[in-house]
Structures are given as C-alpha cells and as structure tokens.
mmCIF file of C-alpha atoms in Angstrom:
data_model
loop_
_atom_site.group_PDB
_atom_site.id
_atom_site.type_symbol
_atom_site.label_atom_id
_atom_site.label_comp_id
_atom_site.label_asym_id
_atom_site.label_seq_id
_atom_site.Cartn_x
_atom_site.Cartn_y
_atom_site.Cartn_z
ATOM 1 C CA MET A 1 0.000 0.000 0.000
ATOM 2 C CA ALA A 2 1.246 3.463 -0.873
ATOM 3 C CA GLU A 3 2.165 6.004 1.784
ATOM 4 C CA SER A 4 0.874 9.533 1.912
ATOM 5 C CA THR A 5 3.223 12.515 2.237
ATOM 6 C CA ARG A 6 2.556 12.664 5.952
ATOM 7 C CA GLU A 7 3.858 9.128 6.392
ATOM 8 C CA VAL A 8 7.137 9.676 4.507
ATOM 9 C CA THR A 9 9.397 10.940 7.271
ATOM 10 C CA ARG A 10 12.924 10.523 5.896
ATOM 11 C CA GLU A 11 14.472 12.614 3.169
ATOM 12 C CA SER A 12 14.327 10.580 -0.011
ATOM 13 C CA ALA A 13 16.968 10.411 -2.733
ATOM 14 C CA ILE A 14 14.887 12.621 -5.029
ATOM 15 C CA ASP A 15 14.723 15.326 -2.342
ATOM 16 C CA LYS A 16 18.518 15.284 -2.111
ATOM 17 C CA TYR A 17 18.818 15.232 -5.916
ATOM 18 C CA TYR A 18 16.557 18.287 -6.371
ATOM 19 C CA ALA A 19 18.311 20.202 -3.555
ATOM 20 C CA LEU A 20 21.683 19.670 -5.238
ATOM 21 C CA LEU A 21 20.329 20.272 -8.755
ATOM 22 C CA ASP A 22 18.855 23.588 -7.589
ATOM 23 C CA GLY A 23 22.032 24.583 -5.742
ATOM 24 C CA PRO A 24 25.106 26.486 -6.884
ATOM 25 C CA HIS A 25 26.740 23.373 -8.402
ATOM 26 C CA PRO A 26 23.985 21.327 -10.113
ATOM 27 C CA ILE A 27 26.434 18.654 -11.273
ATOM 28 C CA ASN A 28 26.735 17.561 -7.616
ATOM 29 C CA ALA A 29 23.291 15.971 -8.005
ATOM 30 C CA LEU A 30 25.060 13.070 -9.721
ATOM 31 C CA GLY A 31 26.297 12.001 -6.274
ATOM 32 C CA VAL A 32 22.763 10.891 -5.390
ATOM 33 C CA THR A 33 22.483 8.658 -8.455
ATOM 34 C CA ASP A 34 23.502 5.061 -8.994
ATOM 35 C CA GLY A 35 26.153 4.516 -11.678
ATOM 36 C CA SER A 36 23.616 2.597 -13.763
ATOM 37 C CA ILE A 37 20.894 5.263 -13.611
ATOM 38 C CA ARG A 38 18.426 5.232 -16.500
ATOM 39 C CA PHE A 39 16.287 8.301 -17.119
ATOM 40 C CA LEU A 40 13.692 9.849 -19.397
ATOM 41 C CA LEU A 41 12.923 13.554 -19.082
ATOM 42 C CA ASP A 42 10.026 14.862 -21.164
ATOM 43 C CA THR A 43 9.904 18.659 -21.487
ATOM 44 C CA PRO A 44 8.223 21.035 -23.941
ATOM 45 C CA ALA A 45 11.599 21.584 -25.616
ATOM 46 C CA ALA A 46 12.722 17.956 -25.953
ATOM 47 C CA THR A 47 12.565 14.427 -24.645
ATOM 48 C CA VAL A 48 15.907 13.372 -23.235
ATOM 49 C CA HIS A 49 16.810 9.863 -22.171
ATOM 50 C CA GLY A 50 19.982 8.095 -21.243
ATOM 51 C CA GLU A 51 21.821 5.490 -19.249
ATOM 52 C CA GLY A 52 24.564 6.132 -16.737
ATOM 53 C CA ARG A 53 25.979 9.148 -14.988
ATOM 54 C CA ASP A 54 27.773 10.419 -18.091
ATOM 55 C CA ASP A 55 24.488 10.795 -19.974
ATOM 56 C CA LEU A 56 22.848 12.490 -16.999
ATOM 57 C CA ALA A 57 25.876 14.770 -16.565
ATOM 58 C CA ALA A 58 25.546 15.819 -20.214
ATOM 59 C CA TYR A 59 21.891 16.720 -19.604
ATOM 60 C CA ILE A 60 22.637 18.630 -16.396
ATOM 61 C CA THR A 61 25.493 20.642 -17.895
ATOM 62 C CA GLY A 62 23.408 21.379 -20.996
ATOM 63 C CA ARG A 63 20.574 22.970 -19.037
ATOM 64 C CA LYS A 64 20.419 26.743 -19.438
ATOM 65 C CA THR A 65 19.571 27.595 -15.819
ATOM 66 C CA GLU A 66 22.395 29.875 -14.696
ATOM 67 C CA GLY A 67 20.967 33.033 -13.136
ATOM 68 C CA LEU A 68 17.360 31.780 -13.259
ATOM 69 C CA ALA A 69 16.965 30.844 -9.566
ATOM 70 C CA ARG A 70 15.173 27.662 -10.717
ATOM 71 C CA THR A 71 13.915 25.345 -7.979
ATOM 72 C CA HIS A 72 11.908 22.111 -7.789
ATOM 73 C CA HIS A 73 9.072 21.876 -5.251
ATOM 74 C CA VAL A 74 7.392 18.557 -4.471
ATOM 75 C CA LEU A 75 3.740 19.234 -3.639
ATOM 76 C CA ARG A 76 2.424 15.680 -3.341
ATOM 77 C CA ARG A 77 4.056 12.284 -3.168
ATOM 78 C CA SER A 78 3.329 8.643 -2.612
ATOM 79 C CA ARG A 79 5.684 5.732 -2.067
ATOM 80 C CA ASP A 80 5.343 2.048 -2.833
ATOM 81 C CA ASN A 81 8.443 0.184 -1.620
ATOM 82 C CA ASP A 82 11.351 1.416 -3.784
ATOM 83 C CA LEU A 83 9.181 3.593 -6.086
ATOM 84 C CA GLU A 84 8.225 7.176 -5.346
ATOM 85 C CA PHE A 85 5.578 9.113 -7.286
ATOM 86 C CA LEU A 86 5.752 12.912 -7.251
ATOM 87 C CA LEU A 87 3.657 15.880 -8.297
ATOM 88 C CA GLY A 88 5.423 19.200 -8.133
ATOM 89 C CA GLU A 89 6.233 22.473 -9.737
ATOM 90 C CA VAL A 90 9.336 24.196 -11.005
ATOM 91 C CA ARG A 91 9.729 27.812 -9.979
ATOM 92 C CA GLU A 92 11.980 30.569 -11.252
ATOM 93 C CA GLY A 93 12.559 33.366 -8.788
ATOM 94 C CA GLY A 94 9.790 31.878 -6.637
ATOM 95 C CA ARG A 95 7.215 32.091 -9.433
ATOM 96 C CA PRO A 96 5.706 28.845 -10.826
ATOM 97 C CA MET A 97 6.765 28.161 -14.406
ATOM 98 C CA GLY A 98 5.368 24.647 -14.802
ATOM 99 C CA SER A 99 4.364 21.380 -13.201
ATOM 100 C CA PHE A 100 5.981 17.968 -13.217
ATOM 101 C CA LEU A 101 4.953 14.380 -12.653
ATOM 102 C CA ALA A 102 7.815 12.040 -11.801
ATOM 103 C CA VAL A 103 8.475 8.457 -10.840
ATOM 104 C CA VAL A 104 11.785 7.486 -9.305
ATOM 105 C CA ARG A 105 13.244 4.241 -8.036
ATOM 106 C CA GLU A 106 15.641 4.225 -5.150
ATOM 107 C CA THR A 107 18.240 1.526 -4.504
ATOM 108 C CA GLY A 108 18.747 -0.072 -1.110
ATOM 109 C CA ASP A 109 21.674 2.259 -0.432
ATOM 110 C CA GLY A 110 19.601 5.391 -1.115
ATOM 111 C CA LYS A 111 20.617 6.204 -4.690
ATOM 112 C CA LEU A 112 18.372 6.938 -7.677
ATOM 113 C CA ASP A 113 18.618 4.297 -10.389
ATOM 114 C CA ARG A 114 15.493 5.181 -12.406
ATOM 115 C CA TYR A 115 14.011 8.613 -13.057
ATOM 116 C CA VAL A 116 11.099 9.402 -15.358
ATOM 117 C CA CYS A 117 9.746 12.944 -15.393
ATOM 118 C CA HIS A 118 7.156 14.780 -17.486
ATOM 119 C CA PHE A 119 7.318 18.581 -17.248
ATOM 120 C CA GLN A 120 4.711 20.905 -18.752
ATOM 121 C CA THR A 121 4.694 24.704 -18.648
ATOM 122 C CA ASN A 122 0.945 25.126 -19.227
ATOM 123 C CA LEU A 123 0.020 23.551 -15.889
ATOM 124 C CA THR A 124 1.301 26.266 -13.568
ATOM 125 C CA ASP A 125 -2.016 26.982 -11.860
ATOM 126 C CA THR A 126 -3.193 23.452 -11.095
ATOM 127 C CA ALA A 127 -0.423 21.581 -9.295
ATOM 128 C CA ASP A 128 -1.059 22.954 -5.817
ATOM 129 C CA SER A 129 -4.814 22.379 -5.972
ATOM 130 C CA VAL A 130 -4.795 18.779 -7.224
ATOM 131 C CA GLU A 131 -6.164 16.315 -4.707
ATOM 132 C CA MET A 132 -4.350 12.989 -4.662
ATOM 133 C CA ASN A 133 -5.473 10.242 -2.359
ATOM 134 C CA PRO A 134 -2.933 7.628 -1.304
#
C-alpha cells in the first residue's frame, strides 16, 4: 500500500537530488544517483533519455539555468516500496513556471537508479490544488 506525504518521514533520494540540482553546483546531483541510472525527461523543448551518470551529466550541464533561480518543489508524493511518485512544480525566482509528474526508483543504499519525469509549462495553476489520495 502506498504512503501519503505525511507518512514519509525521511528525506528521499529525489529530495537530495533536487536540492543539489537547484544549488550552486547542479552537477553535484550526480552524487545521489547510482552509476547505472536510466532516465527519461520529457519537457516542452525535448525528450531526453539516457543510461549512466555520463548521460545524466551531459543533460545537467546542458541545461540553461544559470541566473534563473530555478527550484523544484514537491507538492504531493506517494511511495510504494522502492518507487516514489511525485507531483510538483518548477519555480523561477519563486514564481511557478510549470508542473511535473515524476516516478523514481531508489536503490537499497539510497541512490536513484530510475528517473522518469514529465514537465509541462501550461500547468502552472493546477499543481497545488490537485487532490491525490494515497
């Protein structure tokens, strides 16, 4: 059975990943990933997928986020064993610029080894009001 946000008490790997990705050195987010990470990131500009830290590093360094004060905010989440399901929004300068739905898998040692995320900029006003029942 899935857990609600209130029942998830420890910081998950995706929380650490987003904190580092949003920080002054986004490439440090790789430290939270397993060497065999596989990912698919679907954005309005492109769909990016890859395998391994080198592919993810290429994506991270190719993002044009310098000076944008871009941050990820998880608004709702549910967990089922090693899978975590997230609804959130990306903000620039504190202002919502879009919403994301993500699924991540965490290894036993607390690393991300799967990451699938769909990001859409035309959903900025709905993410915080969506009701999700665990």
